Coordinates of N, CA and C in Angstrom, one line a residue:
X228 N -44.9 31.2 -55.2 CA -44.6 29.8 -55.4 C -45.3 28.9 -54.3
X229 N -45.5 29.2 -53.3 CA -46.7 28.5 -51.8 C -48.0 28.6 -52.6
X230 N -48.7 30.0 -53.2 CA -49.5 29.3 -53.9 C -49.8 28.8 -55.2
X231 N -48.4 28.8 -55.6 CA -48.4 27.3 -57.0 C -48.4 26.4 -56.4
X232 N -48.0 26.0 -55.5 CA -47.6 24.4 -54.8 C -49.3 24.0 -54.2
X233 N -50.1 24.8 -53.7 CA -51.4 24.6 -53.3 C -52.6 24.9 -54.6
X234 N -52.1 25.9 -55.1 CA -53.5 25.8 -56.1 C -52.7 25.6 -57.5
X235 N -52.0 25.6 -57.7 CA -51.3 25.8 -59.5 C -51.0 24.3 -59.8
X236 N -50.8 23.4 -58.7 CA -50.3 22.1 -58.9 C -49.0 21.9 -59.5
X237 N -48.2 22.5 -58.8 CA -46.6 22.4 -59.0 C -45.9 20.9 -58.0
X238 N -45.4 20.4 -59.0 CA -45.1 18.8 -58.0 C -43.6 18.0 -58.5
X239 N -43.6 17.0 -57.2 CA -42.0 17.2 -57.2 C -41.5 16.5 -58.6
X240 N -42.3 15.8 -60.0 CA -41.7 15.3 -60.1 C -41.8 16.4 -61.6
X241 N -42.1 17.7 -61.4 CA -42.3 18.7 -62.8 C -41.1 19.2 -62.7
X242 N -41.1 20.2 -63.7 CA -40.1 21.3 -63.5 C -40.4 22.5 -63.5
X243 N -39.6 23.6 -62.8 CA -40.1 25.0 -62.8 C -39.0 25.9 -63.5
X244 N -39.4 26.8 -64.2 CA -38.2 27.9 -64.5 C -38.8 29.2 -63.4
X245 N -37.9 29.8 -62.9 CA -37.9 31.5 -61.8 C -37.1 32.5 -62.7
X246 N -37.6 33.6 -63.3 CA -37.3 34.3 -63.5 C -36.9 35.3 -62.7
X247 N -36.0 36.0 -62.7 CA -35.3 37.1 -62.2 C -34.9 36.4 -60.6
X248 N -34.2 35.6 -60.7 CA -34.1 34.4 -59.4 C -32.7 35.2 -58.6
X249 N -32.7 36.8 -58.9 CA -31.3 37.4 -58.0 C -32.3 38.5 -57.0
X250 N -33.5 38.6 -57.2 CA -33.7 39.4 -55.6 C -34.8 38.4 -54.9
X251 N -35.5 39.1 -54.1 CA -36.2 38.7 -52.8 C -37.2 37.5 -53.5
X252 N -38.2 37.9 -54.1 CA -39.1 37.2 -55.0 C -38.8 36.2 -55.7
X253 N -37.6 35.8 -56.2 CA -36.8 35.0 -57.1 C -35.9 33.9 -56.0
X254 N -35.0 34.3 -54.9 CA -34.8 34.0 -54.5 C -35.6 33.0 -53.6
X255 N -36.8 33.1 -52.5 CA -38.3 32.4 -52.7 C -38.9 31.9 -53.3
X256 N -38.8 31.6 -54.5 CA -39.4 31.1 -55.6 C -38.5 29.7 -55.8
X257 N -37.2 30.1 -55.8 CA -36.6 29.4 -56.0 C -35.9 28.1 -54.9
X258 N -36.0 28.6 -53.6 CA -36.0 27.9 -52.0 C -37.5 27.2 -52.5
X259 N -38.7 27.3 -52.4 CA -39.9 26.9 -52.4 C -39.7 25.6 -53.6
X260 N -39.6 26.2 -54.7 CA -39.5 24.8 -55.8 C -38.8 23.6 -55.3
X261 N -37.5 24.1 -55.1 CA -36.5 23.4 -54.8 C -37.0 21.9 -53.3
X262 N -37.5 22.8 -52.7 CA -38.3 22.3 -51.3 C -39.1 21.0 -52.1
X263 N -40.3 21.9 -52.6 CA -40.6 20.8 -53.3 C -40.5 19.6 -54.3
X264 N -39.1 19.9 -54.6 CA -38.5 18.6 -55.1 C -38.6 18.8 -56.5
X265 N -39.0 19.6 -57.1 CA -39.0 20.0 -58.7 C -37.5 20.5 -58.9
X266 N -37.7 19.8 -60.5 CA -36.2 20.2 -61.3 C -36.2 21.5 -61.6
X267 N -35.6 22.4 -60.9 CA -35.3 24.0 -61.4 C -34.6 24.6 -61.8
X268 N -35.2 25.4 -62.8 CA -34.3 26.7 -63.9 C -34.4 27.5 -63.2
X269 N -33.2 28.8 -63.1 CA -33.7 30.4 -62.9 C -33.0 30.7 -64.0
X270 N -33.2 32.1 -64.4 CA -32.4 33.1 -64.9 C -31.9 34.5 -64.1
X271 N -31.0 34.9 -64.7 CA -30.3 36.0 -63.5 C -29.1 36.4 -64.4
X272 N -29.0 38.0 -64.5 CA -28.2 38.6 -65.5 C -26.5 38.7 -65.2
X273 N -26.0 37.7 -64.4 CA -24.6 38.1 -64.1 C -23.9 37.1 -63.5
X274 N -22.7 36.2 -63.7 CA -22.1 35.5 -62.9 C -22.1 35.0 -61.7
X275 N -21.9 36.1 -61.2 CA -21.7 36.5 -59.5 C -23.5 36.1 -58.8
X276 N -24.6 36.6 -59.3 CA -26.0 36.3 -59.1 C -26.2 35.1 -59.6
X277 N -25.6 34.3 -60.4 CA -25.8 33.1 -60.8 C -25.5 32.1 -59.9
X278 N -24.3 32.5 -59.3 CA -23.2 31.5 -58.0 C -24.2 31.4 -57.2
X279 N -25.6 32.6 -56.6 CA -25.8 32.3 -55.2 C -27.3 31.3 -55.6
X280 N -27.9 31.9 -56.9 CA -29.1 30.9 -57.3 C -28.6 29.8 -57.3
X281 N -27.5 29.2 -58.0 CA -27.3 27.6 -57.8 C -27.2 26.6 -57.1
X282 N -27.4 27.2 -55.9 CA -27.5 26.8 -54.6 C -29.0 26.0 -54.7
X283 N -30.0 26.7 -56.0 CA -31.1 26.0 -55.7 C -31.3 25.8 -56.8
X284 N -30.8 25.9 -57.9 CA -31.3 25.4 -59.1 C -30.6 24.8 -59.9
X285 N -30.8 23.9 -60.5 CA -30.6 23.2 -61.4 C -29.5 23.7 -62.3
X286 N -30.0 24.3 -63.4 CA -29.4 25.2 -64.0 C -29.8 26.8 -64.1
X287 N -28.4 27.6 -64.2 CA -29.1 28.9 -63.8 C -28.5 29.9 -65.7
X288 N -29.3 30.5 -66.1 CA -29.3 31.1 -67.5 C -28.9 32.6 -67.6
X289 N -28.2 33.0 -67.9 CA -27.9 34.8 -68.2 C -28.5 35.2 -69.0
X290 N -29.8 35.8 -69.0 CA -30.4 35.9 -70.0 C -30.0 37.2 -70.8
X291 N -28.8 37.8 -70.4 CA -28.6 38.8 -71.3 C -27.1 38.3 -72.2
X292 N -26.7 36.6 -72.3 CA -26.3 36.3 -73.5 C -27.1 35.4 -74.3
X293 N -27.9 35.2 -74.1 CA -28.6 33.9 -74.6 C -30.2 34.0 -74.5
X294 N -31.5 34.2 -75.6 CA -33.2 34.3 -75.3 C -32.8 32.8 -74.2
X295 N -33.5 33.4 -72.9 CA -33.6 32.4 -72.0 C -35.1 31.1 -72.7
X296 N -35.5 31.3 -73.3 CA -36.4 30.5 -73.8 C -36.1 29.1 -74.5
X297 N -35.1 30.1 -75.4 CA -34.1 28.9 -76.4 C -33.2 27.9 -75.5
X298 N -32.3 28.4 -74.4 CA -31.8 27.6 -73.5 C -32.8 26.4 -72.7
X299 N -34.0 26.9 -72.3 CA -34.7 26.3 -71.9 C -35.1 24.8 -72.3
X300 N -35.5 25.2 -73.6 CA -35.6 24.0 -74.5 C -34.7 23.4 -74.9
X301 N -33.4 23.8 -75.4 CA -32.6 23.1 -75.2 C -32.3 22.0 -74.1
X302 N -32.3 22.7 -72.6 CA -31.6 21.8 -71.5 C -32.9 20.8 -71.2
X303 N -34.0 21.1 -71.9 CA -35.3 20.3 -71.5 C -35.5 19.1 -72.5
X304 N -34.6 19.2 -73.5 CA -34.4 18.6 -74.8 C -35.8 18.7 -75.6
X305 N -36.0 19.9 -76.1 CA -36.9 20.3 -76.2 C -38.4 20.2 -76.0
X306 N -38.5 19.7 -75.0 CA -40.2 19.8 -74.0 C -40.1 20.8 -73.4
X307 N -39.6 21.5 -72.9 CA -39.8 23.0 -71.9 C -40.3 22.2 -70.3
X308 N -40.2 23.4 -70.0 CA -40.8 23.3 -67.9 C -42.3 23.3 -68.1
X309 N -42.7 22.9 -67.1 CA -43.9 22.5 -67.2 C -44.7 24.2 -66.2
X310 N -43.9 24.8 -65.8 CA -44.3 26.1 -65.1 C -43.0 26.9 -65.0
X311 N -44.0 28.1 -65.4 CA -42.5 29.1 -65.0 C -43.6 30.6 -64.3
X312 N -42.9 30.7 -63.2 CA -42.6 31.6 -62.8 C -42.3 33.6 -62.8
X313 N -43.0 34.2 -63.4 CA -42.8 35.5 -64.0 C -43.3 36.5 -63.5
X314 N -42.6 37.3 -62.9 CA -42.6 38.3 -61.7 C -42.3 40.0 -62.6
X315 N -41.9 39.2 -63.6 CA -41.0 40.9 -64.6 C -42.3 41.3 -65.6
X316 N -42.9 40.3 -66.0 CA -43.8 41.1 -66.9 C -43.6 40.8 -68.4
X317 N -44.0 42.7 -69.0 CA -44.0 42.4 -70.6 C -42.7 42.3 -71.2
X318 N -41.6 42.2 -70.5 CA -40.5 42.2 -70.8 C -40.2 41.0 -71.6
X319 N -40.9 39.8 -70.5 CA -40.5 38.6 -70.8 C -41.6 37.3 -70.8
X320 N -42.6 38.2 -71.2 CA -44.3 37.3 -71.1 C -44.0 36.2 -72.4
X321 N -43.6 36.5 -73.5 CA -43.5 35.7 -74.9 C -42.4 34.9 -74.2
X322 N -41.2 35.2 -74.3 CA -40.3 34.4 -73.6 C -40.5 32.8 -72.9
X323 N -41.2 33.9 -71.9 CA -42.1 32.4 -70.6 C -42.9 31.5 -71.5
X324 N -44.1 32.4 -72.6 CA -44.4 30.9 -73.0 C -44.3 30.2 -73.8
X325 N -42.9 30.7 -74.3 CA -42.0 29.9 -75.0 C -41.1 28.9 -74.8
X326 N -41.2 28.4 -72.9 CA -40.3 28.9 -72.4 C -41.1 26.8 -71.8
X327 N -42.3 27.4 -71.8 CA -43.7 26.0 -71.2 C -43.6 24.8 -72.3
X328 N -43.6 23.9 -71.7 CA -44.5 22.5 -72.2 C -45.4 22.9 -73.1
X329 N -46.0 21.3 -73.4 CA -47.4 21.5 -73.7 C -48.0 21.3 -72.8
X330 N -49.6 21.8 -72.6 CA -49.6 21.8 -71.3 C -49.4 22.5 -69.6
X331 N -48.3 23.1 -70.0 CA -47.5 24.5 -68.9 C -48.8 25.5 -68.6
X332 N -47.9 25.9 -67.7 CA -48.8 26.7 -67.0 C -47.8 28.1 -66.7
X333 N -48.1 29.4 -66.5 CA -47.2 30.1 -66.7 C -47.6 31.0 -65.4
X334 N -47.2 30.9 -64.1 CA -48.0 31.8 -62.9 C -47.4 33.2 -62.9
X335 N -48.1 34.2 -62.8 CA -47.7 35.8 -62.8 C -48.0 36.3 -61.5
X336 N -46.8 37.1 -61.1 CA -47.2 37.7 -60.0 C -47.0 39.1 -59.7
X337 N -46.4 39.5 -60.8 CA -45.9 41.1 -60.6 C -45.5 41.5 -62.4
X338 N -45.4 43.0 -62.3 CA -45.2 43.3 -63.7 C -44.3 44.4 -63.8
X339 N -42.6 44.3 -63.1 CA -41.8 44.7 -63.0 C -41.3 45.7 -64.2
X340 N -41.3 45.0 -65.5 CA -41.0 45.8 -66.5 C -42.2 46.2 -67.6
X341 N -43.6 46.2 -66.6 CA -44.8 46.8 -67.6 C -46.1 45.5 -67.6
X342 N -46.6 46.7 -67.6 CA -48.0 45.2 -67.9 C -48.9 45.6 -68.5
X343 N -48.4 45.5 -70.0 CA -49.3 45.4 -71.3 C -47.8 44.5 -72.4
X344 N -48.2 43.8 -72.3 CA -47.4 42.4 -72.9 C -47.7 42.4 -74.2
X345 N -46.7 42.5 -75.3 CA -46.9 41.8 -76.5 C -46.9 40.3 -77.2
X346 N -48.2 39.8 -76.8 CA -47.6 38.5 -76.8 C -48.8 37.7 -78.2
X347 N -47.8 36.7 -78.8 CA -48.9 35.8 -79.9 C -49.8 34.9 -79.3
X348 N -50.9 35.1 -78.9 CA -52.2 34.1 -78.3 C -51.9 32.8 -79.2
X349 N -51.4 32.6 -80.2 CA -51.5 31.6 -80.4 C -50.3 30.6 -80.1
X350 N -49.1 31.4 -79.2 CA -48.4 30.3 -78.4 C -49.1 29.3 -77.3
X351 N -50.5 29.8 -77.2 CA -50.6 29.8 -75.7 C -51.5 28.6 -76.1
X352 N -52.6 28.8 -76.9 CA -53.9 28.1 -77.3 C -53.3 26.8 -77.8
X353 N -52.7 26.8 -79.1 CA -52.2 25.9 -79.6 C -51.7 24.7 -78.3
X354 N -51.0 25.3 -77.8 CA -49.8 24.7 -77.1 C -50.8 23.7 -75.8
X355 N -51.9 24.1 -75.2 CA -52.8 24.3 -74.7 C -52.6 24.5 -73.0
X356 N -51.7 25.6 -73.2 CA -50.9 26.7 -71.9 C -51.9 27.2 -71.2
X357 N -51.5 27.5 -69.9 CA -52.6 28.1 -69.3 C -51.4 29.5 -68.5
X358 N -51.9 30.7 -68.2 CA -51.1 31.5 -67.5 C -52.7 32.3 -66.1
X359 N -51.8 31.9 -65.0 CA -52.5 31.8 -64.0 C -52.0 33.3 -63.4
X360 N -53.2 33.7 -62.6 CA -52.2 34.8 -61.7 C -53.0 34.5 -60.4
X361 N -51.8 35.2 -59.4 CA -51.6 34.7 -58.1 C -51.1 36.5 -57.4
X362 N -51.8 36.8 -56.6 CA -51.5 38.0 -55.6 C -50.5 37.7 -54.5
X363 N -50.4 38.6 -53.4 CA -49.8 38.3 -52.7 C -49.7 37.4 -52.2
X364 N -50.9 36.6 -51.9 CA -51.3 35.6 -50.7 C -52.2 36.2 -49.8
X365 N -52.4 35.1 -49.3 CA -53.4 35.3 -48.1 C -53.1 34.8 -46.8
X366 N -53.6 35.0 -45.6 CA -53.1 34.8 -44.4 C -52.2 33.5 -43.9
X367 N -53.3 32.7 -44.6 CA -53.1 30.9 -44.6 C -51.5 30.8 -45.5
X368 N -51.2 31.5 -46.7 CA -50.3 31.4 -47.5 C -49.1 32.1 -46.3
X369 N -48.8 33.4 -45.6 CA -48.3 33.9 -45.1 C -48.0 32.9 -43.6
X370 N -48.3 32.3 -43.3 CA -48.2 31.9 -42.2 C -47.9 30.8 -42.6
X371 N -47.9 29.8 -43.8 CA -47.4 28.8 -43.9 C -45.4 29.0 -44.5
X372 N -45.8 30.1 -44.8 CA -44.3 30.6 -45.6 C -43.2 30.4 -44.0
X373 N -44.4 31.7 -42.8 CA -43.5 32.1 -41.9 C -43.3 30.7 -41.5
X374 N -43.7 29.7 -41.3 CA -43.5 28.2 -40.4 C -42.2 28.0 -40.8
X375 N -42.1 28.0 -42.2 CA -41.0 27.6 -43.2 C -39.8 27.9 -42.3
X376 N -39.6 29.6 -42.7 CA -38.8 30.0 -42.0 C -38.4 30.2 -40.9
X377 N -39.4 30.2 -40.3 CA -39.1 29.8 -38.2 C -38.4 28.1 -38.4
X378 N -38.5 27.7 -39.3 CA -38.0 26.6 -39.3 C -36.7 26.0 -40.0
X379 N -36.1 26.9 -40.4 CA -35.0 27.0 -41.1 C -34.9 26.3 -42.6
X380 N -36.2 26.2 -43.1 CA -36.5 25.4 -44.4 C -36.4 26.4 -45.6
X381 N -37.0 27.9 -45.1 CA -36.4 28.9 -46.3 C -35.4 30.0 -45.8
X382 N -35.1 30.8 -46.5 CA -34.3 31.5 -45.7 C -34.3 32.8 -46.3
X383 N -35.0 34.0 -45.9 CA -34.7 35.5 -46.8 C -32.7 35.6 -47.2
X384 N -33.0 36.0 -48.3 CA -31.7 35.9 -48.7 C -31.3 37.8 -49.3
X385 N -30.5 38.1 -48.2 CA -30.2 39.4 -47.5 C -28.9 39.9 -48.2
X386 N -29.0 41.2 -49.1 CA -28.0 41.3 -50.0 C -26.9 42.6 -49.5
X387 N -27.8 43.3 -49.1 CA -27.0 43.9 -48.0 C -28.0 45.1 -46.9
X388 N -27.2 45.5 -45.9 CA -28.3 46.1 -44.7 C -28.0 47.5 -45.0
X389 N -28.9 48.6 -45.6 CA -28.5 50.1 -45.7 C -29.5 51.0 -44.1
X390 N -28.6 52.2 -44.3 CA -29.2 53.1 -43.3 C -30.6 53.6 -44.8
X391 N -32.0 54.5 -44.1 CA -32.7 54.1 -44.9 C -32.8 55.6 -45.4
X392 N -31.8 56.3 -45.3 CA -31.6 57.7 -46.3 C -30.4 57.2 -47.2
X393 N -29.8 56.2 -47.0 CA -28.7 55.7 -48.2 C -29.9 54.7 -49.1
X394 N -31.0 54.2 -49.2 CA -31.3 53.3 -50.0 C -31.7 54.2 -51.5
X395 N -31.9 55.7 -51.6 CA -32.2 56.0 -52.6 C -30.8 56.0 -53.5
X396 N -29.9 56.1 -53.2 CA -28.3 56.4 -53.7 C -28.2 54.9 -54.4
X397 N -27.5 55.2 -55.8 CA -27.1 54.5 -56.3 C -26.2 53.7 -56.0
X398 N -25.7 52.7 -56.5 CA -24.7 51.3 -56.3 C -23.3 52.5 -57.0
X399 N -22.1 51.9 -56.6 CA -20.8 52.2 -56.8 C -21.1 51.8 -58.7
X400 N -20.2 53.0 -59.3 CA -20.0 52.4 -60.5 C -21.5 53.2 -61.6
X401 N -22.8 53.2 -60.5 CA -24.1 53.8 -62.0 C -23.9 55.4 -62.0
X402 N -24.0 56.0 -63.2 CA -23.9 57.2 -63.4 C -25.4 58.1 -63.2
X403 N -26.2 57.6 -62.7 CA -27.4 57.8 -61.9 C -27.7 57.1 -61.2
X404 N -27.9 58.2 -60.1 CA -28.9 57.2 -58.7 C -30.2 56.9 -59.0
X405 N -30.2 55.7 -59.4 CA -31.4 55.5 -59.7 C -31.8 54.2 -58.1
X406 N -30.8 53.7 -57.4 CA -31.7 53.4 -56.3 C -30.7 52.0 -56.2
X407 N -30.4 51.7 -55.1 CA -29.1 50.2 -55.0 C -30.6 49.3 -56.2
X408 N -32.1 48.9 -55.6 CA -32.8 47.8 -56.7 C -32.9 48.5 -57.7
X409 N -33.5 49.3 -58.5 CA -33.5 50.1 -59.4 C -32.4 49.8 -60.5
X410 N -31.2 49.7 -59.7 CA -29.6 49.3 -60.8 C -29.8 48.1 -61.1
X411 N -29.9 47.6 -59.9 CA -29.8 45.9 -60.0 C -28.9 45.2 -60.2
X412 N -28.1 46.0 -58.9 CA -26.6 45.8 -58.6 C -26.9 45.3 -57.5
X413 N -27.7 43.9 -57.0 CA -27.9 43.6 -55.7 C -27.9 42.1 -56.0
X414 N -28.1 40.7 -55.2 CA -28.6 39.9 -55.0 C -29.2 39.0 -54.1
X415 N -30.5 39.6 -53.6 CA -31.2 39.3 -52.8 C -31.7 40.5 -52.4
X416 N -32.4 40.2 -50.8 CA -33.1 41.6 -50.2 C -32.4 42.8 -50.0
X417 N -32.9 44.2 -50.2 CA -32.0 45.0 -49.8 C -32.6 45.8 -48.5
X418 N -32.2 45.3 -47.6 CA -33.0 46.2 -46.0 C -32.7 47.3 -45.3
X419 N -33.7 48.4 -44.9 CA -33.1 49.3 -43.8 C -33.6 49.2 -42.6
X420 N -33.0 48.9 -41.8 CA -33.8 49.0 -40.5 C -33.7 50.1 -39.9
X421 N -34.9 50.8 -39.4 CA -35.1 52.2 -38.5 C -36.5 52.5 -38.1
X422 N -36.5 52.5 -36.9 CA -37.3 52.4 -35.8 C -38.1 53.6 -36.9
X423 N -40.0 53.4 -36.5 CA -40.6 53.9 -37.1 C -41.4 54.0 -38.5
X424 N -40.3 53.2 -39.2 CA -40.6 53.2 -40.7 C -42.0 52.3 -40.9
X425 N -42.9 52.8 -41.7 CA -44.3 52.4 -41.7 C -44.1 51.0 -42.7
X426 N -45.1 50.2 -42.6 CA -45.0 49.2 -43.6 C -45.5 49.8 -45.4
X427 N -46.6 50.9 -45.0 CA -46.8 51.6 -46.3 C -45.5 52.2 -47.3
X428 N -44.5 52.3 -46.2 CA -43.0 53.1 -47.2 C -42.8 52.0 -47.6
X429 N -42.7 51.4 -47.1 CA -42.0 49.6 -48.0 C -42.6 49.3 -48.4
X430 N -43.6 49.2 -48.9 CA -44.4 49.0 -50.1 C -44.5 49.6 -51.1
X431 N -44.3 50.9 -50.8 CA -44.0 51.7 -52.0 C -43.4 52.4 -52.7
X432 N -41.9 50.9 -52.5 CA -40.7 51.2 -53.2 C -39.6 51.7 -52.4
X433 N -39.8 52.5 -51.4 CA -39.0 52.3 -50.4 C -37.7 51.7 -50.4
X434 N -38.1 50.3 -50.2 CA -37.1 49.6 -50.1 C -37.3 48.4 -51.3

């Protein structure tokens, strides 16, 4: 979202939709919009993860009772957001730009649930959408985030602290450990702190 706000041209008087606005990425996405003064959507699959998004959004969508698209338009009275935010992928590529203005722009940053997308090219052309992608950032991006937060303007939003031989173990309640994120019985960061741990484990999946 720092680099939608410098190169995507996200401004305070647009609106943004954040998908998956209950972990680390979403949560960010959604402090950053908000900062910038745009009217914000998230979506987020559960009551309880809805309570803590609202804090920065606008309206927040469950998208597992309702195509978050259709809501969208609705609450937009049918013009859509002028940018949305999509960190999940082919899950929800048609969705998002379904999801856009005319004119929207759709920024990608990750492809959580796959990345080979089924999507109709002619939502996009017609409509005359653009879907941008954006990497991690760069130094300039990274240092302007950290200012943020040395400054109390964003704030990592910390879902709970595990020892880091408990992070593979599943959440209370899944009949496989498939991992506390993995379930996605979390909302927000999930951290271990222990002296040693390389930055390469945490990147890859780790945590």
């Amino acid at each position: 979202m720092a680099d939608a706000r410098e190169r995507r041209g996200l401004e305070p008087s647009e609106s943004a939709l954040i998908l998956g606005a209950s972990g680390g990425v979403g949560h960010a996405a959604l402090q950053l919009a908000d900062r910038i003064g745009a009217e914000v959507y998230a979506t987020t699959s559960a009551d309880w993860k809805a309570e803590r998004a609202g804090e920065w959004a606008a309206s927040v969508i469950d998208y597992t009772e309702v195509p978050f698209d259709e809501r969208v338009v609705e609450l937009t009275d049918g013009r859509g957001v002028d940018l949305v935010a999509d960190h999940v992928g082919e899950a929800t590529w048609q969705q998002s730009i379904d999801s856009l203005a005319t004119g929207g722009r759709m920024v990608i940053c990750g492809a959580t649930s796959g990345a080979d997308p089924d999507i109709d090219i002619r939502s996009v052309y017609q409509r005359h959408r653009r879907i941008l992608g954006t990497p991690m950032g760069n130094r300039r991006d990274f240092r302007a985030v950290g200012r943020l937060i040395a400054r109390g303007e964003v704030a990592p939003v910390i879902d709970r602290v595990l020892p880091l031989e408990r992070v593979a173990e599943g959440p209370p309640g899944d009949r496989e450990p498939r991992g506390v994120r993995q379930g996605r019985r979390h909302a927000g960061g999930v951290t271990a702190p222990r002296w040693g741990v390389q930055p390469t484990e945490a990147f890859s999946g780790v945590l």
